[in-house]
Amino acid sequence: MSSFPDMRMRRLRATPGLRRAFAETTVAPADLVAPLFLKEGIADRTPISSMPGHFQHTLDSLVKEARELAERGAAGVLLFGIPAHKDPRGSGSYDSDGIVQQGLKALKDELGNEHVVIADLCLCEYTDHGHCGVLDGDDVLNDATLEIYARIAISQAEAGADMIAPSGMMDGQVAAIRAALDSHGYENLPILAYATKYASSFYGPFREAAEGAPRFGDRRAYQQDPANAYESLREVALDIEEGADAVMVKPALGYLDVLRRVKDTFGYPTVAYNVSGEYSMLMAAAANGWIDERAATLETLMSIKRAGADVVVTYHSKKAAEWLA
Ligand code: PBG
């Protein structure tokens, strides 16, 4: 390698054409998946105050939003359901005519096979206590929760989901869901495992959107400690052994080191979730005129891809897809 003055790093930065030709990373609309919220029993879509541009959707507005995303070339959507009634076991989650099942059917009818419809699989939006599993006192029971996850997976598969994405962080959830799907004839339905999911303070706006905040305590007995990165490699290894087809790292921005390590260690299809708090912070700063929304959004998405993500789940999907078209 030659050095200055023979080598001048600025040469390849001199024009837009050179910069574009030598970019190591690209972001395209097809890399982006949009989380969407579908709420049961509302007449009109309701804005989510902490997430400008996002709504709790009705079935109609959900389908319309998905169509707009598809027209802009986004990869697909990740659907969350908010039921009208909650109970301790979250039984609305596996109702064959439940809110998420209705949404999945409507989205598949609209999008066909050109776009991906991913079903988030968790209980916190469906339980009256807001935890991601069933309780014994204040404990979230692992194995009893797996039985419910298996039922949810089958109902989501029957509703037409292209991919099942378990986010509850119960041990053995991927194996339980894989077995349930296989025994019901869905051996070709892929699982996107939320393999490494931290107990993060950046989920706050989502919990408003999905009405899934825990009524007591927190999720630190099942989600990961932000101090740990090797632990994430073990989480990913286990999920791959259990049958995960793609693995997710969540959140994204504070965990780009984890993302890079996961991609380098396993070489698996890797997804990063650019979570609600990350979106809200950027949007709040942009609304104040402190940063440029477009530039900051595209830089954020580029950073996540550069760190190793193949796909980014992000609330920026719609605008970013338009900017990137
Ligand atoms: C539910 C779930 C959460 C998110 C995705 N799935 C919240 C949580 O674990 O408390 C957060 C997503 C976001 O903040 O955008 N298990």
CSV table of C-alpha atoms and ligand atoms in Angstrom, one decimal:
chain,number,residue,atom,x,y,z
A,1,MET,CA,0.0,0.0,0.0
A,2,SER,CA,1.5,3.3,-1.0
A,3,SER,CA,1.2,6.4,1.2
A,4,PHE,CA,0.8,10.1,0.9
A,5,PRO,CA,1.5,11.8,-1.4
A,6,ASP,CA,1.4,8.9,-3.8
A,7,MET,CA,-1.8,7.7,-2.4
A,8,ARG,CA,-4.6,10.3,-1.9
A,9,MET,CA,-7.8,8.8,-0.4
A,10,ARG,CA,-9.8,11.8,-1.7
A,11,ARG,CA,-9.4,10.7,-5.4
A,12,LEU,CA,-12.2,8.2,-5.2
A,13,ARG,CA,-14.4,10.6,-3.3
A,14,ALA,CA,-14.2,13.4,-5.9
A,15,THR,CA,-17.4,13.0,-7.8
A,16,PRO,CA,-20.9,11.6,-7.2
A,17,GLY,CA,-20.2,9.0,-9.9
A,18,LEU,CA,-17.0,7.8,-8.3
A,19,ARG,CA,-18.6,7.7,-4.9
A,20,ARG,CA,-21.5,5.7,-6.2
A,21,ALA,CA,-19.4,3.3,-8.1
A,22,PHE,CA,-17.2,2.5,-5.1
A,23,ALA,CA,-19.9,2.4,-2.4
A,24,GLU,CA,-19.3,-0.8,-0.4
A,25,THR,CA,-22.9,-0.9,0.9
A,26,THR,CA,-26.3,-0.1,-0.7
A,27,VAL,CA,-29.8,0.2,0.6
A,28,ALA,CA,-32.7,-0.6,-1.6
A,29,PRO,CA,-36.5,-0.6,-1.0
A,30,ALA,CA,-36.4,-4.4,-1.2
A,31,ASP,CA,-34.2,-4.4,2.0
A,32,LEU,CA,-37.0,-2.8,4.1
A,33,VAL,CA,-39.8,-4.4,6.1
A,34,ALA,CA,-42.4,-2.1,7.7
A,35,PRO,CA,-44.0,-3.0,11.1
A,36,LEU,CA,-47.8,-2.4,11.0
A,37,PHE,CA,-50.3,-2.3,13.8
A,38,LEU,CA,-53.9,-3.6,13.4
A,39,LYS,CA,-56.4,-2.8,16.1
A,40,GLU,CA,-59.7,-4.6,16.6
A,41,GLY,CA,-62.9,-2.7,17.0
A,42,ILE,CA,-62.0,0.8,15.9
A,43,ALA,CA,-63.8,2.7,13.2
A,44,ASP,CA,-61.0,4.9,12.0
A,45,ARG,CA,-57.2,4.5,12.1
A,46,THR,CA,-55.7,6.2,15.1
A,47,PRO,CA,-52.4,8.1,15.0
A,48,ILE,CA,-49.6,6.9,17.3
A,49,SER,CA,-48.5,10.2,18.9
A,50,SER,CA,-44.9,9.1,19.6
A,51,MET,CA,-44.4,7.7,16.1
A,52,PRO,CA,-45.3,10.4,13.5
A,53,GLY,CA,-46.7,8.8,10.3
A,54,HIS,CA,-47.8,5.6,12.1
A,55,PHE,CA,-51.2,4.4,13.1
A,56,GLN,CA,-53.2,1.8,14.8
A,57,HIS,CA,-54.9,0.6,11.6
A,58,THR,CA,-58.3,-0.7,10.8
A,59,LEU,CA,-58.4,-3.6,8.3
A,60,ASP,CA,-59.1,-1.2,5.5
A,61,SER,CA,-56.4,1.3,6.3
A,62,LEU,CA,-54.0,-1.6,6.9
A,63,VAL,CA,-54.5,-3.0,3.4
A,64,LYS,CA,-54.1,0.5,1.9
A,65,GLU,CA,-50.9,1.1,3.8
A,66,ALA,CA,-49.5,-2.2,2.7
A,67,ARG,CA,-50.4,-1.4,-0.9
A,68,GLU,CA,-48.5,1.9,-0.7
A,69,LEU,CA,-45.5,0.1,0.7
A,70,ALA,CA,-45.6,-2.5,-2.0
A,71,GLU,CA,-45.9,0.2,-4.7
A,72,ARG,CA,-42.8,1.7,-3.3
A,73,GLY,CA,-41.0,-1.6,-3.6
A,74,ALA,CA,-40.6,-2.4,0.1
A,75,ALA,CA,-39.9,-6.1,0.9
A,76,GLY,CA,-43.0,-6.5,3.0
A,77,VAL,CA,-44.6,-6.0,6.3
A,78,LEU,CA,-44.4,-7.3,9.9
A,79,LEU,CA,-47.9,-7.4,11.5
A,80,PHE,CA,-48.9,-6.9,15.1
A,81,GLY,CA,-52.4,-7.3,16.3
A,82,ILE,CA,-54.1,-5.5,19.2
A,83,PRO,CA,-57.2,-7.4,20.3
A,84,ALA,CA,-60.3,-5.8,21.8
A,85,HIS,CA,-60.3,-8.2,24.8
A,86,LYS,CA,-57.3,-9.4,26.7
A,87,ASP,CA,-57.1,-12.2,29.3
A,88,PRO,CA,-54.4,-13.9,31.4
A,89,ARG,CA,-53.6,-16.5,28.7
A,90,GLY,CA,-53.8,-14.2,25.7
A,91,SER,CA,-56.3,-16.5,24.1
A,92,GLY,CA,-57.1,-13.9,21.4
A,93,SER,CA,-53.7,-14.7,19.9
A,94,TYR,CA,-54.6,-18.1,18.5
A,95,ASP,CA,-58.3,-17.4,17.6
A,96,SER,CA,-58.7,-18.5,14.0
A,97,ASP,CA,-60.8,-15.4,13.5
A,98,GLY,CA,-58.6,-13.2,15.7
A,99,ILE,CA,-57.5,-9.8,14.7
A,100,VAL,CA,-54.0,-10.8,13.5
A,101,GLN,CA,-55.4,-13.7,11.6
A,102,GLN,CA,-57.9,-11.4,9.8
A,103,GLY,CA,-55.1,-9.0,9.0
A,104,LEU,CA,-52.8,-11.7,7.6
A,105,LYS,CA,-55.6,-13.0,5.3
A,106,ALA,CA,-56.4,-9.5,4.1
A,107,LEU,CA,-52.7,-8.7,3.5
A,108,LYS,CA,-52.1,-11.9,1.6
A,109,ASP,CA,-55.1,-11.2,-0.6
A,110,GLU,CA,-53.8,-7.7,-1.3
A,111,LEU,CA,-50.1,-8.5,-1.7
A,112,GLY,CA,-50.0,-11.9,-3.2
A,113,ASN,CA,-46.5,-13.5,-3.3
A,114,GLU,CA,-44.5,-10.5,-4.5
A,115,HIS,CA,-44.3,-9.1,-1.0
A,116,VAL,CA,-43.7,-10.8,2.3
A,117,VAL,CA,-46.2,-10.9,5.1
A,118,ILE,CA,-44.5,-11.7,8.4
A,119,ALA,CA,-46.5,-12.5,11.5
A,120,ASP,CA,-45.0,-11.4,14.8
A,121,LEU,CA,-45.7,-14.1,17.4
A,122,CYS,CA,-45.9,-13.0,21.0
A,123,LEU,CA,-48.4,-12.8,23.8
A,124,CYS,CA,-47.8,-9.3,25.3
A,125,GLU,CA,-50.4,-7.6,23.1
A,126,TYR,CA,-53.0,-10.3,24.1
A,127,THR,CA,-52.5,-10.8,27.9
A,128,ASP,CA,-54.2,-8.5,30.4
A,129,HIS,CA,-50.9,-8.4,32.4
A,130,GLY,CA,-48.8,-7.4,29.4
A,131,HIS,CA,-46.1,-10.1,29.7
A,132,CYS,CA,-45.0,-12.3,26.8
A,133,GLY,CA,-46.1,-15.5,28.4
A,134,VAL,CA,-48.5,-17.1,31.0
A,135,LEU,CA,-47.9,-16.4,34.6
A,136,ASP,CA,-47.4,-18.3,37.9
A,137,GLY,CA,-47.6,-15.5,40.4
A,138,ASP,CA,-45.1,-13.0,39.1
A,139,ASP,CA,-43.1,-15.5,37.1
A,140,VAL,CA,-43.5,-15.9,33.4
A,141,LEU,CA,-43.7,-19.6,32.8
A,142,ASN,CA,-41.5,-20.9,29.9
A,143,ASP,CA,-42.7,-24.3,28.9
A,144,ALA,CA,-46.4,-23.6,29.4
A,145,THR,CA,-46.0,-20.5,27.2
A,146,LEU,CA,-44.5,-22.7,24.5
A,147,GLU,CA,-47.7,-24.6,24.2
A,148,ILE,CA,-49.6,-21.4,23.4
A,149,TYR,CA,-46.9,-20.2,21.0
A,150,ALA,CA,-47.4,-23.5,19.1
A,151,ARG,CA,-51.1,-22.8,18.8
A,152,ILE,CA,-50.5,-19.2,17.6
A,153,ALA,CA,-48.1,-20.4,15.0
A,154,ILE,CA,-50.6,-22.8,13.5
A,155,SER,CA,-53.3,-20.2,13.4
A,156,GLN,CA,-51.0,-17.7,11.7
A,157,ALA,CA,-49.9,-20.3,9.2
A,158,GLU,CA,-53.5,-21.1,8.4
A,159,ALA,CA,-54.2,-17.4,8.0
A,160,GLY,CA,-51.5,-17.3,5.3
A,161,ALA,CA,-48.4,-15.8,6.9
A,162,ASP,CA,-45.3,-16.1,4.8
A,163,MET,CA,-43.1,-16.2,7.8
A,164,ILE,CA,-43.5,-16.6,11.6
A,165,ALA,CA,-41.5,-14.4,13.8
A,166,PRO,CA,-41.5,-15.3,17.5
A,167,SER,CA,-40.4,-12.4,19.7
A,168,GLY,CA,-41.3,-13.6,23.2
A,169,MET,CA,-37.8,-14.8,24.2
A,170,MET,CA,-38.9,-18.0,25.7
A,171,ASP,CA,-36.3,-20.8,25.6
A,172,GLY,CA,-37.1,-23.4,23.0
A,173,GLN,CA,-39.7,-21.3,21.2
A,174,VAL,CA,-38.2,-21.9,17.8
A,175,ALA,CA,-38.2,-25.7,18.3
A,176,ALA,CA,-41.7,-25.7,19.6
A,177,ILE,CA,-43.0,-23.6,16.7
A,178,ARG,CA,-41.0,-25.6,14.1
A,179,ALA,CA,-42.5,-28.9,15.5
A,180,ALA,CA,-46.0,-27.5,15.5
A,181,LEU,CA,-45.8,-26.2,11.9
A,182,ASP,CA,-44.2,-29.4,10.7
A,183,SER,CA,-46.9,-31.6,12.2
A,184,HIS,CA,-49.6,-29.5,10.6
A,185,GLY,CA,-48.2,-29.7,7.1
A,186,TYR,CA,-46.3,-26.3,7.2
A,187,GLU,CA,-42.8,-27.8,6.9
A,188,ASN,CA,-42.0,-25.2,4.2
A,189,LEU,CA,-43.1,-22.1,6.2
A,190,PRO,CA,-40.0,-20.3,7.4
A,191,ILE,CA,-39.2,-18.9,10.9
A,192,LEU,CA,-37.6,-15.6,11.5
A,193,ALA,CA,-36.3,-15.9,15.0
A,194,TYR,CA,-36.0,-12.8,17.2
A,195,ALA,CA,-32.8,-14.6,18.3
A,196,THR,CA,-31.2,-11.8,20.2
A,197,LYS,CA,-33.5,-9.4,21.8
A,198,TYR,CA,-32.4,-7.1,24.6
A,199,ALA,CA,-34.5,-5.7,27.5
A,200,SER,CA,-34.3,-2.3,25.9
A,201,SER,CA,-35.6,1.1,26.9
A,202,PHE,CA,-36.1,1.9,23.2
A,203,TYR,CA,-39.3,-0.1,23.0
A,204,GLY,CA,-41.4,2.6,24.8
A,205,PRO,CA,-43.3,4.0,21.8
A,206,PHE,CA,-44.0,0.5,20.5
A,207,ARG,CA,-45.7,-0.3,23.8
A,208,GLU,CA,-48.0,2.7,23.3
A,209,ALA,CA,-48.7,1.6,19.7
A,210,ALA,CA,-49.3,-2.1,20.5
A,211,GLU,CA,-50.8,-1.6,24.0
A,212,GLY,CA,-48.5,-4.2,25.3
A,213,ALA,CA,-46.6,-2.7,28.2
A,214,PRO,CA,-46.2,-5.0,31.2
A,215,ARG,CA,-48.6,-4.1,34.0
A,216,PHE,CA,-46.0,-5.0,36.7
A,217,GLY,CA,-42.2,-5.5,36.6
A,218,ASP,CA,-40.2,-5.6,33.4
A,219,ARG,CA,-39.0,-8.1,30.9
A,220,ARG,CA,-35.5,-8.6,32.2
A,221,ALA,CA,-36.1,-12.2,33.3
A,222,TYR,CA,-36.6,-13.2,29.7
A,223,GLN,CA,-35.1,-10.5,27.4
A,224,GLN,CA,-31.3,-10.0,27.4
A,225,ASP,CA,-29.0,-7.8,29.4
A,226,PRO,CA,-27.6,-5.0,27.3
A,227,ALA,CA,-24.2,-5.8,28.9
A,228,ASN,CA,-23.9,-9.1,27.0
A,229,ALA,CA,-22.7,-9.8,23.5
A,230,TYR,CA,-21.3,-13.4,23.7
A,231,GLU,CA,-24.6,-14.4,25.1
A,232,SER,CA,-26.2,-13.3,21.8
A,233,LEU,CA,-24.0,-15.7,19.9
A,234,ARG,CA,-25.3,-18.5,22.1
A,235,GLU,CA,-28.8,-17.4,21.6
A,236,VAL,CA,-28.4,-17.3,17.8
A,237,ALA,CA,-26.6,-20.7,17.8
A,238,LEU,CA,-29.5,-22.3,19.8
A,239,ASP,CA,-32.1,-20.8,17.5
A,240,ILE,CA,-30.3,-22.0,14.4
A,241,GLU,CA,-30.1,-25.5,15.9
A,242,GLU,CA,-33.8,-25.3,16.7
A,243,GLY,CA,-34.6,-24.6,13.0
A,244,ALA,CA,-34.5,-20.8,12.5
A,245,ASP,CA,-34.3,-19.9,8.9
A,246,ALA,CA,-33.3,-16.3,9.5
A,247,VAL,CA,-32.2,-14.6,12.7
A,248,MET,CA,-32.9,-11.1,14.1
A,249,VAL,CA,-30.9,-8.7,16.2
A,250,LYS,CA,-33.0,-6.2,18.1
A,251,PRO,CA,-32.7,-3.2,18.7
A,252,ALA,CA,-30.3,-2.2,15.9
A,253,LEU,CA,-28.5,1.0,16.6
A,254,GLY,CA,-27.1,0.3,20.1
A,255,TYR,CA,-26.3,-3.2,19.0
A,256,LEU,CA,-24.4,-2.9,15.7
A,257,ASP,CA,-21.5,-4.7,17.2
A,258,VAL,CA,-23.8,-7.7,18.0
A,259,LEU,CA,-25.2,-7.5,14.5
A,260,ARG,CA,-21.7,-7.7,12.9
A,261,ARG,CA,-20.6,-10.6,15.2
A,262,VAL,CA,-23.8,-12.5,14.4
A,263,LYS,CA,-23.4,-12.1,10.7
A,264,ASP,CA,-19.7,-13.0,10.7
A,265,THR,CA,-20.1,-15.9,13.1
A,266,PHE,CA,-23.0,-17.7,11.4
A,267,GLY,CA,-23.3,-16.2,7.9
A,268,TYR,CA,-27.0,-16.7,8.2
A,269,PRO,CA,-29.8,-14.5,6.7
A,270,THR,CA,-29.8,-11.7,9.3
A,271,VAL,CA,-32.4,-9.1,10.0
A,272,ALA,CA,-32.0,-6.1,12.2
A,273,TYR,CA,-35.0,-4.4,13.9
A,274,ASN,CA,-34.6,-0.6,14.0
A,275,VAL,CA,-37.0,-0.2,16.9
A,276,SER,CA,-39.7,2.3,17.8
A,277,GLY,CA,-37.5,4.4,20.2
A,278,GLU,CA,-34.8,4.7,17.6
A,279,TYR,CA,-37.4,6.0,15.1
A,280,SER,CA,-39.1,8.4,17.6
A,281,MET,CA,-35.8,10.0,18.6
A,282,LEU,CA,-34.8,10.7,15.0
A,283,MET,CA,-38.3,12.0,14.2
A,284,ALA,CA,-38.4,14.2,17.2
A,285,ALA,CA,-35.0,15.8,16.4
A,286,ALA,CA,-36.1,16.3,12.8
A,287,ALA,CA,-39.3,17.9,13.9
A,288,ASN,CA,-37.3,20.4,15.9
A,289,GLY,CA,-35.1,21.1,12.9
A,290,TRP,CA,-32.0,19.7,14.7
A,291,ILE,CA,-31.3,17.1,12.1
A,292,ASP,CA,-32.3,16.5,8.5
A,293,GLU,CA,-34.9,13.7,8.5
A,294,ARG,CA,-34.0,12.3,5.0
A,295,ALA,CA,-30.3,12.4,5.4
A,296,ALA,CA,-30.4,11.0,9.0
A,297,THR,CA,-32.8,8.2,8.0
A,298,LEU,CA,-30.8,7.1,5.0
A,299,GLU,CA,-27.5,7.2,7.0
A,300,THR,CA,-29.2,5.1,9.8
A,301,LEU,CA,-30.3,2.5,7.4
A,302,MET,CA,-27.0,2.4,5.6
A,303,SER,CA,-25.2,1.9,9.0
A,304,ILE,CA,-27.4,-1.0,9.9
A,305,LYS,CA,-26.8,-2.7,6.5
A,306,ARG,CA,-23.1,-2.0,6.7
A,307,ALA,CA,-23.0,-3.7,10.1
A,308,GLY,CA,-24.3,-6.9,8.5
A,309,ALA,CA,-28.1,-6.8,8.1
A,310,ASP,CA,-29.6,-8.3,5.0
A,311,VAL,CA,-33.0,-6.9,5.8
A,312,VAL,CA,-34.0,-4.0,8.1
A,313,VAL,CA,-37.3,-3.9,9.9
A,314,THR,CA,-38.0,-0.2,10.2
A,315,TYR,CA,-40.7,2.4,10.7
A,316,HIS,CA,-38.8,4.5,8.1
A,317,SER,CA,-39.7,2.0,5.4
A,318,LYS,CA,-42.4,4.0,3.5
A,319,LYS,CA,-40.5,7.3,3.2
A,320,ALA,CA,-37.1,5.6,2.8
A,321,ALA,CA,-38.5,3.4,0.0
A,322,GLU,CA,-39.7,6.5,-1.8
A,323,TRP,CA,-36.4,8.3,-1.4
A,324,LEU,CA,-34.5,5.3,-2.6
A,325,ALA,CA,-36.6,4.5,-5.6
B,1,PBG,C1,-43.3,-7.9,21.7
B,1,PBG,C2,-42.5,-6.9,20.9
B,1,PBG,C3,-41.9,-5.7,21.4
B,1,PBG,C4,-41.3,-5.1,20.2
B,1,PBG,C5,-41.5,-6.0,19.2
B,1,PBG,N1,-42.2,-7.1,19.6
B,1,PBG,C6,-41.9,-5.0,22.6
B,1,PBG,C7,-41.3,-5.6,23.8
B,1,PBG,O1,-40.6,-6.6,23.8
B,1,PBG,O2,-41.6,-5.1,24.9
B,1,PBG,C8,-40.6,-3.8,20.2
B,1,PBG,C9,-40.6,-3.2,18.8
B,1,PBG,C10,-40.2,-1.7,18.8
B,1,PBG,O3,-39.9,-1.1,19.8
B,1,PBG,O4,-40.3,-1.2,17.7
B,1,PBG,N2,-42.6,-8.9,22.4
